[in-house]
PDB file of C-alpha atoms in Angstrom:
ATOM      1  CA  UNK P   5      64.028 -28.597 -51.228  1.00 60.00           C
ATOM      2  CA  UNK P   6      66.094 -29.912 -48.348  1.00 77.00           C
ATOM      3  CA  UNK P   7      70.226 -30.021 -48.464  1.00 77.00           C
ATOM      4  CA  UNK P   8      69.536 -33.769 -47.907  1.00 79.00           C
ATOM      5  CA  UNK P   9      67.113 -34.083 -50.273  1.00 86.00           C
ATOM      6  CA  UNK P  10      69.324 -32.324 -52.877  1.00 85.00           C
ATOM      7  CA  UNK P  11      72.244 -34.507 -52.468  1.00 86.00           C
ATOM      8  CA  UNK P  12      69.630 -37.669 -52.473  1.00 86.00           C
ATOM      9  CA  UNK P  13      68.898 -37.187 -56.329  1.00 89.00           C
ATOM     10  CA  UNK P  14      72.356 -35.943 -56.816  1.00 87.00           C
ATOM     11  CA  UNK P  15      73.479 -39.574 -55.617  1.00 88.00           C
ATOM     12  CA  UNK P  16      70.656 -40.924 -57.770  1.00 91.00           C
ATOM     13  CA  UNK P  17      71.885 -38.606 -61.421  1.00 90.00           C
ATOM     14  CA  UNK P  18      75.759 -39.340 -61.125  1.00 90.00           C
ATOM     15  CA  UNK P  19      74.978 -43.023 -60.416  1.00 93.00           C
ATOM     16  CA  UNK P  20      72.337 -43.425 -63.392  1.00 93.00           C
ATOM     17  CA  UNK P  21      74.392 -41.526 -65.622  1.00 91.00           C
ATOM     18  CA  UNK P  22      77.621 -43.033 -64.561  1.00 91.00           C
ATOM     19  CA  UNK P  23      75.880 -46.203 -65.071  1.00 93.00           C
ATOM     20  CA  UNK P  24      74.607 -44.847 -68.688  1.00 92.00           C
ATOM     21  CA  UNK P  25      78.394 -44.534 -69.766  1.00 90.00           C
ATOM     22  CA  UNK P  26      79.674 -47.677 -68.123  1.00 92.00           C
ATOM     23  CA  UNK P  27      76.706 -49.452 -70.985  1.00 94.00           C
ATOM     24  CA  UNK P  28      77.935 -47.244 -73.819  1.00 90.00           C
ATOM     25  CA  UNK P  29      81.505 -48.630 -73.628  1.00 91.00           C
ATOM     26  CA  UNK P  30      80.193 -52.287 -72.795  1.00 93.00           C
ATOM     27  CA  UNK P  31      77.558 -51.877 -75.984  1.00 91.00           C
ATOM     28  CA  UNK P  32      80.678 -50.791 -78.205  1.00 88.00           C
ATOM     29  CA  UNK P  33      82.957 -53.376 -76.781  1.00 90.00           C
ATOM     30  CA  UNK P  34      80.056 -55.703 -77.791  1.00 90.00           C
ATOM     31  CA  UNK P  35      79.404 -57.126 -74.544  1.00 92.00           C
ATOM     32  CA  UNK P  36      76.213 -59.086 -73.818  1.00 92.00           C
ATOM     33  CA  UNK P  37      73.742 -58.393 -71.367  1.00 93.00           C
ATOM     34  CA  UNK P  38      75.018 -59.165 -68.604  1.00 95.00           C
ATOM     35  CA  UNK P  39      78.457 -57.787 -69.119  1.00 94.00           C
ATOM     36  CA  UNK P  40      76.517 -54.998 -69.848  1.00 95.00           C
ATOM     37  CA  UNK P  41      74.751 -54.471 -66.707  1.00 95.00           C
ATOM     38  CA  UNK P  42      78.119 -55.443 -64.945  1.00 95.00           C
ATOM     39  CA  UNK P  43      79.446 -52.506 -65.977  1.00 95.00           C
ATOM     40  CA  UNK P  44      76.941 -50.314 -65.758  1.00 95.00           C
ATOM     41  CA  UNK P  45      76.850 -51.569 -62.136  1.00 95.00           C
ATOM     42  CA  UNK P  46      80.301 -51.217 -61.505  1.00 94.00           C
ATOM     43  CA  UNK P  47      80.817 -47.639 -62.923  1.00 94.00           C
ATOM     44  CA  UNK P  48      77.774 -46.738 -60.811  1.00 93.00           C
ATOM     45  CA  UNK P  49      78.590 -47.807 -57.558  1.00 93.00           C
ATOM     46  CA  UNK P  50      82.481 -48.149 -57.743  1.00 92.00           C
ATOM     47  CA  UNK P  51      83.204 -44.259 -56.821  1.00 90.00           C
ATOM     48  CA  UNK P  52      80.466 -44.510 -53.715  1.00 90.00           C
ATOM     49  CA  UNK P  53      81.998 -47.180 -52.472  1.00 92.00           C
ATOM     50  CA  UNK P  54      85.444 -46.632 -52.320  1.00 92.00           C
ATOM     51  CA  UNK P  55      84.601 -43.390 -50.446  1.00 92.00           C
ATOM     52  CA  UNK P  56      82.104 -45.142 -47.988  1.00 92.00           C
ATOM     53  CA  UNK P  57      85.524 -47.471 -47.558  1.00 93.00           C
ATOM     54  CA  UNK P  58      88.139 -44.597 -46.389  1.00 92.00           C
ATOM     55  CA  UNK P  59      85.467 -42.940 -44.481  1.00 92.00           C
ATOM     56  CA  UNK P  60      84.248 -46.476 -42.289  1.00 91.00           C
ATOM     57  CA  UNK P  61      81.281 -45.934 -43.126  1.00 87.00           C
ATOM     58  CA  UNK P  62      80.354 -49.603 -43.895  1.00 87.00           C
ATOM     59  CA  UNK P  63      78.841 -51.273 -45.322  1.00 90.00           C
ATOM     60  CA  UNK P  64      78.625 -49.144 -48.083  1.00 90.00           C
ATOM     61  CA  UNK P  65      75.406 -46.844 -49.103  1.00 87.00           C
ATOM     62  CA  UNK P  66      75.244 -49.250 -52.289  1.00 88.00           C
ATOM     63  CA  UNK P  67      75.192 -52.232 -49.860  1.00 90.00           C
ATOM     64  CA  UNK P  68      72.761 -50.754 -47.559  1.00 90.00           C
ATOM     65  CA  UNK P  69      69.660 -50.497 -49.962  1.00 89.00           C
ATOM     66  CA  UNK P  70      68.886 -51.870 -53.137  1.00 91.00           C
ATOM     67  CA  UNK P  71      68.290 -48.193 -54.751  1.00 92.00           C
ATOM     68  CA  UNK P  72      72.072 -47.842 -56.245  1.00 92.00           C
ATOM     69  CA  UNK P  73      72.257 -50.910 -57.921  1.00 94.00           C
ATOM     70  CA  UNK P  74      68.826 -50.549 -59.330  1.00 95.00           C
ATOM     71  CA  UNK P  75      69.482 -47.553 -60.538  1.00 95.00           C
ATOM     72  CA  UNK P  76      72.843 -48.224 -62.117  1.00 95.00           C
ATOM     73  CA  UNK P  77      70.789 -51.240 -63.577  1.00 96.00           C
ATOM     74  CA  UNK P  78      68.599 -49.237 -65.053  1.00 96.00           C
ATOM     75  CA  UNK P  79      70.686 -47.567 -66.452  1.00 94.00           C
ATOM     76  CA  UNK P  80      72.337 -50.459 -68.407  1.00 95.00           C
ATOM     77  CA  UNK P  81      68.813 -51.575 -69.182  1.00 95.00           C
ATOM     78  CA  UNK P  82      68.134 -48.540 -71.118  1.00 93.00           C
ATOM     79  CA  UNK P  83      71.396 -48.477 -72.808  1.00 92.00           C
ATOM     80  CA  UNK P  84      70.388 -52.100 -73.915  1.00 92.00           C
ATOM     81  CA  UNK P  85      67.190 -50.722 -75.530  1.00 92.00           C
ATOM     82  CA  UNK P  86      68.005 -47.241 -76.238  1.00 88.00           C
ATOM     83  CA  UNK P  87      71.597 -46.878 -77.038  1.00 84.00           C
ATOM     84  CA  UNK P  88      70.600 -45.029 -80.614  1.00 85.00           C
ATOM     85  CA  UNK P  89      68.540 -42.612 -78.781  1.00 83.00           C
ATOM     86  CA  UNK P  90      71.564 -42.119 -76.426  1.00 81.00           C
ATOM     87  CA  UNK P  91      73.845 -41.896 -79.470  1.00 79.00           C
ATOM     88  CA  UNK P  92      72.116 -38.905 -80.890  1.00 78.00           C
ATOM     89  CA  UNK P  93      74.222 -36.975 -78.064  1.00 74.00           C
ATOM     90  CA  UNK P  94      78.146 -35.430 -79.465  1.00 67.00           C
ATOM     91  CA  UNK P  95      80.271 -37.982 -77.476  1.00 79.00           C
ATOM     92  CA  UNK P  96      77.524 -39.466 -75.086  1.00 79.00           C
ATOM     93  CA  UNK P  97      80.517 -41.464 -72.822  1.00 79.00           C
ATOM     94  CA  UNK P  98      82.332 -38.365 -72.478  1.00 84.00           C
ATOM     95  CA  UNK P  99      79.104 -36.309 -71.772  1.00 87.00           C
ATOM     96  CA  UNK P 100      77.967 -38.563 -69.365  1.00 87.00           C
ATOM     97  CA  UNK P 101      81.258 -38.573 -67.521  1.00 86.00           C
ATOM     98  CA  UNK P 102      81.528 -35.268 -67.001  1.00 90.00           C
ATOM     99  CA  UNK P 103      78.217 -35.185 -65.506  1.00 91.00           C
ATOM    100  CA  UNK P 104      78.788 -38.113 -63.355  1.00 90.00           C
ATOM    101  CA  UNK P 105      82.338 -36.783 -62.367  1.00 92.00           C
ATOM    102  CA  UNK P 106      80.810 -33.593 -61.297  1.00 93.00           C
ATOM    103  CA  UNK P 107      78.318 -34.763 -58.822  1.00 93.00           C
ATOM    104  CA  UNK P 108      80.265 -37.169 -57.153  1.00 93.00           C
ATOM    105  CA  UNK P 109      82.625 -34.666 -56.621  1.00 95.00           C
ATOM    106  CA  UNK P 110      81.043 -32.038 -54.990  1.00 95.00           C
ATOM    107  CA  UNK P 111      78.679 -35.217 -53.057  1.00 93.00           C
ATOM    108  CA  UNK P 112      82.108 -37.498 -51.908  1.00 94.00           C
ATOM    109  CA  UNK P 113      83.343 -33.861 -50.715  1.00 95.00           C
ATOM    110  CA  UNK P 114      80.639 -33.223 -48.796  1.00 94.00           C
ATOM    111  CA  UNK P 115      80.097 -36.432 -46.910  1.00 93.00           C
ATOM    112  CA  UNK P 116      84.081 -36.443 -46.206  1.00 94.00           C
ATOM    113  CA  UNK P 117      83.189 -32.998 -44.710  1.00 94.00           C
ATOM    114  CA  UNK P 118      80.076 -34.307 -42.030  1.00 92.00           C
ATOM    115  CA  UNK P 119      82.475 -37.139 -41.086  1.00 92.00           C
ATOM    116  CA  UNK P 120      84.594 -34.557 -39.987  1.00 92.00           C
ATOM    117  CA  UNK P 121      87.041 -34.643 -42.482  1.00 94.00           C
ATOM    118  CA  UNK P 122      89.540 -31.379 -42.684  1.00 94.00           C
ATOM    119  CA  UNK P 123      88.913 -29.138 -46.323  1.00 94.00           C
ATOM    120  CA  UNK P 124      92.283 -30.918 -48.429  1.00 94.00           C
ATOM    121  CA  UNK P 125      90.990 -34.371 -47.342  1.00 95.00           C
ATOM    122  CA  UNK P 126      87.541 -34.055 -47.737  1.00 95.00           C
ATOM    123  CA  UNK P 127      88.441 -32.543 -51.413  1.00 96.00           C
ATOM    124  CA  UNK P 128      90.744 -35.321 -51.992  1.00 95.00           C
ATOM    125  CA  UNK P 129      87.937 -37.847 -50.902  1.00 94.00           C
ATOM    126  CA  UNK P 130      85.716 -35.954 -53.685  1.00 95.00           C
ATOM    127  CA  UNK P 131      88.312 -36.472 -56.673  1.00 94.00           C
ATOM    128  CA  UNK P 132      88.289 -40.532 -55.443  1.00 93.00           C
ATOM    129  CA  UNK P 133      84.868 -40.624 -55.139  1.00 93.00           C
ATOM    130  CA  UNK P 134      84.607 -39.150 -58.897  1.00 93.00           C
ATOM    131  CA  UNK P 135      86.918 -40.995 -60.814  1.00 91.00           C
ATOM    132  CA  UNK P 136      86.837 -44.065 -58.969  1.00 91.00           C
ATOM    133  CA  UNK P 137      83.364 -45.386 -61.098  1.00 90.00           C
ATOM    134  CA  UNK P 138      85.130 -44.317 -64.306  1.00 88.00           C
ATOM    135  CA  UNK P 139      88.498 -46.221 -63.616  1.00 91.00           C
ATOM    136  CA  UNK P 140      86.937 -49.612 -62.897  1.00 92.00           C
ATOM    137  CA  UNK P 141      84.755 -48.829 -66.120  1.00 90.00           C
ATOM    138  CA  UNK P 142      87.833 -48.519 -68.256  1.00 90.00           C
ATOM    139  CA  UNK P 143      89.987 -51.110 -66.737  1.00 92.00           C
ATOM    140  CA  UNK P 144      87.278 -53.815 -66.817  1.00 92.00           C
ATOM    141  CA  UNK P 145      86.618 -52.794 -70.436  1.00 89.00           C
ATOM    142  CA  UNK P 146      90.547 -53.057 -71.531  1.00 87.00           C
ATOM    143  CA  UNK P 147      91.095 -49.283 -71.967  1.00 87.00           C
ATOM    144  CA  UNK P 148      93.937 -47.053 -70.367  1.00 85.00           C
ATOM    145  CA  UNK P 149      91.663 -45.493 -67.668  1.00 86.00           C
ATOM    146  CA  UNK P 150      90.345 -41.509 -68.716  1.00 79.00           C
ATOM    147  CA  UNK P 151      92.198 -39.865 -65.499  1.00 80.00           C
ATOM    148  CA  UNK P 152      95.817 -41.261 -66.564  1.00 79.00           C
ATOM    149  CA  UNK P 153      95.489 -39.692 -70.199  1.00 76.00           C
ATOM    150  CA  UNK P 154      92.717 -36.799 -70.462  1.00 68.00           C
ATOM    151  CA  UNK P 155      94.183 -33.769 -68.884  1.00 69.00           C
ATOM    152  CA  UNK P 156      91.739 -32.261 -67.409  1.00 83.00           C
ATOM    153  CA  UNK P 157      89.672 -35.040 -65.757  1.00 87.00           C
ATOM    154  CA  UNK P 158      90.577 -35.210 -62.404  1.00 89.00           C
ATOM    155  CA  UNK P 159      91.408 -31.567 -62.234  1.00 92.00           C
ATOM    156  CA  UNK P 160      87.606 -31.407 -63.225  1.00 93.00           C
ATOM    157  CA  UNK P 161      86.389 -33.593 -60.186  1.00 94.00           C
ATOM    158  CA  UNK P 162      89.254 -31.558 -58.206  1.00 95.00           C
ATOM    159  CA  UNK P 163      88.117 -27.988 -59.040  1.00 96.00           C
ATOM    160  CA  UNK P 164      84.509 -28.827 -58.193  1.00 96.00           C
ATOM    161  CA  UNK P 165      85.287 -30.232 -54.870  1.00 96.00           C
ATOM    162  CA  UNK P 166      87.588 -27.466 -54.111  1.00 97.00           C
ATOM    163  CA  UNK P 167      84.981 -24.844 -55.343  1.00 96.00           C
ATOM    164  CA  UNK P 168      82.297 -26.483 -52.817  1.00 96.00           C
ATOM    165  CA  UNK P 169      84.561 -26.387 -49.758  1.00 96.00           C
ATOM    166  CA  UNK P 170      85.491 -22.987 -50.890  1.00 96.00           C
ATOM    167  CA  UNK P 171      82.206 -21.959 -50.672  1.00 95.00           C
ATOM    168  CA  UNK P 172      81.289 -23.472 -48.128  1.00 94.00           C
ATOM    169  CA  UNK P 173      84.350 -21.507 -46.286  1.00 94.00           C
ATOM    170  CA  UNK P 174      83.010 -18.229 -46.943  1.00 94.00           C
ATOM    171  CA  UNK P 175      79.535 -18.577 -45.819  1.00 93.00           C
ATOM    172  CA  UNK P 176      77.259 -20.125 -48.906  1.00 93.00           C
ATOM    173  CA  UNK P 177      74.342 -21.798 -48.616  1.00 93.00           C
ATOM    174  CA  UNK P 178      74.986 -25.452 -49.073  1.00 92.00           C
ATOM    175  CA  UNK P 179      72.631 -26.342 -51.731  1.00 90.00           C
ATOM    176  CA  UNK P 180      73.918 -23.456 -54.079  1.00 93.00           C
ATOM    177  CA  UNK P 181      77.338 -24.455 -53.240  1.00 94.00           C
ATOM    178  CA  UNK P 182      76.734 -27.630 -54.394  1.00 93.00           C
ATOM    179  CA  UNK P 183      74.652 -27.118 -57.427  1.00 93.00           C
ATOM    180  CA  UNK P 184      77.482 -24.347 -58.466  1.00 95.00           C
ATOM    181  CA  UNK P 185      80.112 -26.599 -57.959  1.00 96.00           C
ATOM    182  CA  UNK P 186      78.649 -29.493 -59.604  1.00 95.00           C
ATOM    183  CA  UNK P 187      77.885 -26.975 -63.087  1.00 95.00           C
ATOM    184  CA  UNK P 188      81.594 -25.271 -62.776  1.00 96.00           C
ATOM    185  CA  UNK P 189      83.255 -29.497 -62.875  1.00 95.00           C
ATOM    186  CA  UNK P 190      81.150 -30.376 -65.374  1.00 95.00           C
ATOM    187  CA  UNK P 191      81.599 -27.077 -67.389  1.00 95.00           C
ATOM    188  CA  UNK P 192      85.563 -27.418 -67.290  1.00 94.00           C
ATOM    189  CA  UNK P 193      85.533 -30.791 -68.308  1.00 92.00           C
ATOM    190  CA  UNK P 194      83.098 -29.990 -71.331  1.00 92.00           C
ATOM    191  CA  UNK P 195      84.858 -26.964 -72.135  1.00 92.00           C
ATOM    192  CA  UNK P 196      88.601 -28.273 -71.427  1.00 89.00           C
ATOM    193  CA  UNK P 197      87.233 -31.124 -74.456  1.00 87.00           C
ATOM    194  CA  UNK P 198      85.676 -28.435 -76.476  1.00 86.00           C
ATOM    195  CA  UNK P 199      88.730 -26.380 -76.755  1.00 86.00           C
ATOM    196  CA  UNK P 200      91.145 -28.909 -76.385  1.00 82.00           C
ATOM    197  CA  UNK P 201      92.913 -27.414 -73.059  1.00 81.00           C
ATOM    198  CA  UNK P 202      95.556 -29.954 -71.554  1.00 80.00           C
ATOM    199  CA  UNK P 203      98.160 -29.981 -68.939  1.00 76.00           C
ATOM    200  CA  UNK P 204     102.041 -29.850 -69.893  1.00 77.00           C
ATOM    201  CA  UNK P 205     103.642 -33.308 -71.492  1.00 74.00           C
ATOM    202  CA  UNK P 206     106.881 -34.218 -70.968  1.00 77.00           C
ATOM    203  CA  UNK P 207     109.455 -33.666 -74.400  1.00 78.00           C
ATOM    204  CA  UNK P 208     109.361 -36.474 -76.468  1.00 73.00           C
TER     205      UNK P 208
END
């Protein structure tokens, strides 16, 4: 498998399962259809977007072709149909999310990197690009958005894009950079959950 064609279904996995998590919290908010595939839609594409934005690269990749928004439709279709199958799954929205943070991530990091982006901004790019989907989500649903309140969220997205440049830096091959990168964001956010790690609070 190519490097391209890696990072062509990574694309296609964090925006179906970005768009699976933007349904959950529209089915539990008990929005209809539409709203439904609205946010699916928007969680999706949201991230991509914003990073096609700072780069120039307009319009963006989910305005170029049809295959983001189907995809993130899809998504939102099966959520429609499916949501007990999806619900089987400890904490499907947070599952999903972590997934979804982790490949957009490591993918906005890398495409910040070919436009010639320098390592910090193409890692900061990757962060945007990975919580970006999952702010619009929460907003749009009436929730305090997931990177203002879970600790380790955007260090997550921030760790994997770091880890891929890093790697990248010392002479790895790209697609086991990426695929590394995507499992170590995904496994800190799961884990940082499981065991209930968070950053320092203020006092009260």
């Amino acid at each position: 498998m190519t490097v391209a064609l890696l990072f062509i279904l990574l694309d296609a996995v964090g925006t179906f399962v970005f768009g699976l998590s933007g349904a959950m919290v529209a089915m539990r908010r008990r929005f209809d259809i539409f709203g439904i595939l609205v946010l699916a839609v928007a969680t999706g594409v949201a991230g991509g977007m914003v990073r096609d934005l700072l780069l120039g690269s307009t319009p963006p990749d989910a305005l170029r072709t049809v295959w983001p928004l189907a995809i993130a439709s899809l998504a939102g279709v099966c959520v429609f149909f499916f949501k007990p199958l999806i619900e089987r799954l400890n904490r499907p929205v947070m599952l999903l999310d972590a997934i979804g943070l982790g490949i957009f991530a490591v993918a906005g990091c890398r495409k910040a990197l070919l436009y010639g982006l320098d390592a910090p901004g193409a890692v900061l790019l990757g962060v945007i690009s990975a919580v970006g989907g999952g702010v619009l989500r929460d907003i749009m649903a009436t929730e305090v958005p997931r990177v203002l309140h879970e600790d380790i969220y955007a260090l997550a997205a921030l760790a994997g894009a770091a880890a891929y440049a890093g790697c990248l830096w010392f002479g790895v091959q790209d697609s086991i950079a990426a695929v590394g990168a995507v499992i170590f964001a995904v496994g800190l956010r799961l884990a940082s959950v499981r065991f209930g790690w968070h950053l320092p609070h203020p006092p009260k």
